[in-house]
Coordinates of C-alpha atoms and ligand atoms in Angstrom, one line a residue:
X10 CA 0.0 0.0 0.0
X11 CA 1.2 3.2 -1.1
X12 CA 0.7 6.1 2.1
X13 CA -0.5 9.2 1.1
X14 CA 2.0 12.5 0.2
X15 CA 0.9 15.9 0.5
X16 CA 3.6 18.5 0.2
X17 CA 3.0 22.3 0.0
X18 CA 5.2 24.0 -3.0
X19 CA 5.2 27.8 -1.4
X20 CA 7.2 28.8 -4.7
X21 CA 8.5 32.4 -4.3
X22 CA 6.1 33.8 -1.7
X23 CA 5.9 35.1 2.0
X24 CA 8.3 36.6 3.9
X25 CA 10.1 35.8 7.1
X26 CA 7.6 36.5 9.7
X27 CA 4.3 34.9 7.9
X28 CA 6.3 32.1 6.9
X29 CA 7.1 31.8 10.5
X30 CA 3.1 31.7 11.0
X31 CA 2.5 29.4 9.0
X32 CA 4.4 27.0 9.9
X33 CA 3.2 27.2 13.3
X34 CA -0.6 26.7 12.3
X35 CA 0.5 24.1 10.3
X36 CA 2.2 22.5 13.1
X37 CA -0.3 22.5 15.8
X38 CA -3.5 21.7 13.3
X39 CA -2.0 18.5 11.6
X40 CA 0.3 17.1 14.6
X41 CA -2.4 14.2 14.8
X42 CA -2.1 12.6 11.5
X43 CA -0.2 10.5 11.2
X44 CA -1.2 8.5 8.1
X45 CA -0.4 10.9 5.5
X46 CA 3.1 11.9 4.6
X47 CA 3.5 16.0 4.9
X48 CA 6.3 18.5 3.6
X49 CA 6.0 21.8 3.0
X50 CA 8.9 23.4 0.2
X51 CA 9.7 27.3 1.6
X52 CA 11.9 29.5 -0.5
X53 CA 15.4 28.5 0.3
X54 CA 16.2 31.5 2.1
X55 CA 13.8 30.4 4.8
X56 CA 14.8 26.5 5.1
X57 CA 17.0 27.1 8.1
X58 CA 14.1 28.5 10.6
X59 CA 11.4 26.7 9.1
X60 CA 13.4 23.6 10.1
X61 CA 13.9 24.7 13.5
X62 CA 9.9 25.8 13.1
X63 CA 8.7 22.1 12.8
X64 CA 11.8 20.3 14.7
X65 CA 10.1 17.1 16.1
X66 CA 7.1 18.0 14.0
X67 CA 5.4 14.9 11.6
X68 CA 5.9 18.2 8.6
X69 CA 9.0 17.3 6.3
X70 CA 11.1 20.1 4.8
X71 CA 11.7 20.1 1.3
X72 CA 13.7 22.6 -1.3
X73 CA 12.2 23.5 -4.4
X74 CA 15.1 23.4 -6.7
X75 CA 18.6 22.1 -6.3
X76 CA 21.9 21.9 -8.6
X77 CA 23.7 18.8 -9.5
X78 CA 27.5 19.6 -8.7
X79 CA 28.8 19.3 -4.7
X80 CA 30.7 22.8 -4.4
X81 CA 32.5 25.1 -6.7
X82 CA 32.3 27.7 -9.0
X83 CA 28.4 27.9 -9.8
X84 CA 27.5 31.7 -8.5
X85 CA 23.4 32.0 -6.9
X86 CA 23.4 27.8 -6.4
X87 CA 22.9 25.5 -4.0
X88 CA 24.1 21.7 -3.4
X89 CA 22.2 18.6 -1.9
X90 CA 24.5 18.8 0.9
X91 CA 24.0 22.3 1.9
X92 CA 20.2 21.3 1.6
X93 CA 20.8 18.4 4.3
X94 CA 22.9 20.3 6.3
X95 CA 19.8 22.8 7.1
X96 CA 17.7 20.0 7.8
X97 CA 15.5 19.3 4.1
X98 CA 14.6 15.6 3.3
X99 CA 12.9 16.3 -0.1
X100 CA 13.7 18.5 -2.9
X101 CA 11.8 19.5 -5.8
X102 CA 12.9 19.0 -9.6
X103 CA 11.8 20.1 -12.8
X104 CA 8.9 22.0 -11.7
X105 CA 7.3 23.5 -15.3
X106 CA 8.3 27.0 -13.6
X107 CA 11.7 25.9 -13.9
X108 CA 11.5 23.9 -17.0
X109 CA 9.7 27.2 -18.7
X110 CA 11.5 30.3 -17.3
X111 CA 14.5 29.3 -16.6
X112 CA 14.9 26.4 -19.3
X113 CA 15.6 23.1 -17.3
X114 CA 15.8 20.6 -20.0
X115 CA 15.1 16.8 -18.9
X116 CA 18.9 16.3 -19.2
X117 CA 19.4 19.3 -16.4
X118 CA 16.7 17.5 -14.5
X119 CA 18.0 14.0 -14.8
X120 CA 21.9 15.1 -13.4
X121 CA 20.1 17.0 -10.5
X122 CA 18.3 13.6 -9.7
X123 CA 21.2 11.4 -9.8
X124 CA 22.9 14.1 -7.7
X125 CA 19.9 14.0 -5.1
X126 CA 19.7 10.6 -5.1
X127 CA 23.2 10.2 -4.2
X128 CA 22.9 12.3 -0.9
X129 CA 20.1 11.0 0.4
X130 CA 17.5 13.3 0.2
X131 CA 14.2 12.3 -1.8
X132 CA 13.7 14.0 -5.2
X133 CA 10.0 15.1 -6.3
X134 CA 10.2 14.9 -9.8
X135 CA 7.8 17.3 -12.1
X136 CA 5.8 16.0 -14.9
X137 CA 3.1 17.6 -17.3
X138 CA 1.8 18.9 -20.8
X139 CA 0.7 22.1 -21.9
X140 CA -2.7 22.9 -22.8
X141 CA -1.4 23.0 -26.7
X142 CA 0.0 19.8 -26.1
X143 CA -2.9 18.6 -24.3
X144 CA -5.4 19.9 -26.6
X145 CA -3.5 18.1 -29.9
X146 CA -3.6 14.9 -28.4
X147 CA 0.3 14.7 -27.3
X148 CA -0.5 14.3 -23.4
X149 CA 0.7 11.0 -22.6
X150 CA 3.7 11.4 -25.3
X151 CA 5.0 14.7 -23.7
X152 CA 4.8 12.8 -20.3
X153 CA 6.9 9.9 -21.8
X154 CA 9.6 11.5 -22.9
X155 CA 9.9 14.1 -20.0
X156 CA 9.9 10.4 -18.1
X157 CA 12.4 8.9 -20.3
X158 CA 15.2 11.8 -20.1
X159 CA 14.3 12.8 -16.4
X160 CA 14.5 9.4 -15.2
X161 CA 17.4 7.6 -17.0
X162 CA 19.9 5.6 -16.1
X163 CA 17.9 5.1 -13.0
X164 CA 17.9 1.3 -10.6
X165 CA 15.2 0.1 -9.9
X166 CA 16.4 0.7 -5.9
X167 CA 16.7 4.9 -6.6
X168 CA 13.3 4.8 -8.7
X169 CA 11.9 3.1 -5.7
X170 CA 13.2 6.2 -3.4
X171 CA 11.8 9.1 -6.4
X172 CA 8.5 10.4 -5.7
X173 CA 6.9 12.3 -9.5
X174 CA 4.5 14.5 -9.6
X175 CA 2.0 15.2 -12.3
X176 CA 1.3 18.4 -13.0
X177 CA -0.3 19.7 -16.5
X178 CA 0.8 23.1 -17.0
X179 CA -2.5 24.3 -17.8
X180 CA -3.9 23.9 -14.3
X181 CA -1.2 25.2 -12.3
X182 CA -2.1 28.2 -10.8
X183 CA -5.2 28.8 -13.3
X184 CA -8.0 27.5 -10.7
X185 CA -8.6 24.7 -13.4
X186 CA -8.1 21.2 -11.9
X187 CA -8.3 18.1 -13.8
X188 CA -10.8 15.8 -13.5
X189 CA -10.2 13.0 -11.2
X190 CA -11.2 10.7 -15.0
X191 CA -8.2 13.1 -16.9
X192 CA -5.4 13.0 -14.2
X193 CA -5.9 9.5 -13.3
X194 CA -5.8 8.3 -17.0
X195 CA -1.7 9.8 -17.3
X196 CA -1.2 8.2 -13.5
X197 CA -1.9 5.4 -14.9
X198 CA 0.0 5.7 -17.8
X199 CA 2.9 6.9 -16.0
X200 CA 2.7 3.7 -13.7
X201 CA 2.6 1.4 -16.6
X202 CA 5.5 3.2 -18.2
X203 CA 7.2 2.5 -15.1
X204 CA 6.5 -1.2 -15.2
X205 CA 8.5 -1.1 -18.5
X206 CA 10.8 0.9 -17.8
X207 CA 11.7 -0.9 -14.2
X208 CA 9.9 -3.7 -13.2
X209 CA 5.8 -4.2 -12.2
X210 CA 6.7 -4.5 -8.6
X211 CA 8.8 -1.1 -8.8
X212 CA 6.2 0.3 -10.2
X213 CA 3.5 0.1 -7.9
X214 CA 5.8 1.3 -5.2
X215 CA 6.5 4.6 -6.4
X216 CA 4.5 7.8 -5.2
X217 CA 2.9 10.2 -8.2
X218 CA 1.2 13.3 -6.5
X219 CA -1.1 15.3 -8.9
X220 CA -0.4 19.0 -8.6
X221 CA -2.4 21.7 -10.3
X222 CA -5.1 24.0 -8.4
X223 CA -5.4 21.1 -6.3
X224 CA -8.2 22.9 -3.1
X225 CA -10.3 21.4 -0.6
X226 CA -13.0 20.9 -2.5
X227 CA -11.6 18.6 -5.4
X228 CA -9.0 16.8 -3.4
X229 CA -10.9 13.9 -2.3
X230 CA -11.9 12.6 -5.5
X231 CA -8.7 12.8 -7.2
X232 CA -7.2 11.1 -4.3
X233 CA -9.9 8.6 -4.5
X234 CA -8.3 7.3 -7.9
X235 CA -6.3 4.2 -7.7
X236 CA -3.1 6.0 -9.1
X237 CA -3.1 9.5 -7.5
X238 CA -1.1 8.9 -4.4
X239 CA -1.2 12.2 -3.1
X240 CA -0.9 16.6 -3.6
X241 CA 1.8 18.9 -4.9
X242 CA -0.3 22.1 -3.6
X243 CA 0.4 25.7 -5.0
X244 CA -1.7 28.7 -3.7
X245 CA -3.5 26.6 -1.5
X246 CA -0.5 25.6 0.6
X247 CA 0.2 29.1 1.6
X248 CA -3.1 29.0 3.7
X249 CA -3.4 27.5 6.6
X250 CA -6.3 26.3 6.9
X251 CA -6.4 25.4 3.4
X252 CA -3.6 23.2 3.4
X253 CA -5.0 21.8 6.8
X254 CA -8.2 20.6 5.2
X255 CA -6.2 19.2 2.3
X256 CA -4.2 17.1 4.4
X257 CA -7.2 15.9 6.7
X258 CA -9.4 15.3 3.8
X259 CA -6.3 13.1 2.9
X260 CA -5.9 11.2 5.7
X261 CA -9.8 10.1 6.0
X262 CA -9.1 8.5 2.6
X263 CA -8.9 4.7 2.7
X264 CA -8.1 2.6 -0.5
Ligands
13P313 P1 -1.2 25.7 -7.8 O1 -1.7 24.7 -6.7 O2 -1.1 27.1 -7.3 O3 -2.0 25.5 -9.1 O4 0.3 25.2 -8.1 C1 0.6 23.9 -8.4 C2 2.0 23.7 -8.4 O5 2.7 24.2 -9.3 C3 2.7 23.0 -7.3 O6 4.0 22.7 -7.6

């Protein structure tokens, strides 16, 4: 049985202080469940004190962006280690943001994975199609070959520890979710890639959260579906109670 994974991708918003808020709503309205795993993703800046925020907290700490060397020359970036070393577990790769305004290729993604992977901490990997490429039919092609080049040269042990996300560019952020029938039909897709690319029982171990206006009031059902195993939340993740109700409605889930 795959366990639930809701993580909160704050992207570049709050400061200091209401970050600091936030975290401590979040931390006394969700420090009874225990049957969903939580992260929020705060701008880098803030990783240090939101760690120290939720210290002995059930709330992982994830980055939202990583490069792939150790140390060295590479002016404005940041290494796995110095993520571990202010107390993240997860990190997020390839978001479309990234892949779109700052021009991540699948080949950028695929080195920052390997690096990730190597250090210990667990990669979220992005995934989705544009509207244009959604509306021509290409959905579950684009979502291939992002798969292909993000994920290769990938054992079947580190695609075991790599949680993806789905996320169509079209919904992110627009207050247009997918249907439950339209995300689950690439989760599924995206699981029996993975059965080729790896192996069945790989496969049905790996995590794909659907991200993409993902509220209160649409969460269930797309959490319902056999291959949605959980929420990469935008906008709604920088309200508490928001984010709360997402993650209860989450944990009363049974499937
Ligand atoms: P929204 O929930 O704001 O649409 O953002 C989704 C997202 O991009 C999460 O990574």
């Amino acid at each position: 049985m795959r366990k639930l994974f809701i993580a909160g991708n704050w992207k570049m918003n709050l400061l200091r202080s209401s970050s600091q808020a936030l975290l401590a709503q979040l931390r006394s309205s969700l420090s009874d469940v225990a049957n969903v795993d939580i992260a929020v993703c705060p701008p880098a800046v803030y990783l240090r004190d939101a760690a120290e925020a939720l210290t002995g907290s059930n709330i992982g700490l994830g980055a939202q962006n990583v490069f792939s060397q150790a140390e060295g020359a590479y002016t404005g970036e940041i290494s796995c280690g110095m993520l571990l070393d202010v107390g993240c577990r997860y990190v997020i790769l390839g978001h479309s943001e990234r892949r779109a305004i700052f021009g991540e290729s699948d080949a950028m993604v695929n080195e920052k994975l390997h690096a990730t992977l190597r250090s210990g901490l667990t990669p979220i990997v992005c995934i989705g199609e544009t509207l244009e490429e959604r509306e021509s039919n290409r959905t579950l092609e684009v979502v291939s070959s992002q798969i292909r080049g993000s994920l290769a040269g990938l054992s079947n042990e580190q695609m075991e520890k790599t949680v993806l996300a789905y996320e169509p560019v079209w919904a992110i952020g627009t207050g247009k979710t997918a249907t439950p029938g339209q995300a689950e039909e690439v989760h599924a897709s995206i699981r029996s890639l993975l059965a080729t690319m790896f192996s069945d029982a790989v496969s049905q171990k790996v995590i794909i959260q659907y991200g993409g206006s993902v509220k209160p009031d649409a969460v269930a059902d797309l959490l319902m579906q056999p291959n949605i195993d959980g929420g990469l939340v935008g906008g709604a993740s920088l309200k508490a109670d928001l984010f709360s109700t997402i993650v209860q409605l989450a944990s009363k889930i049974h499937k």
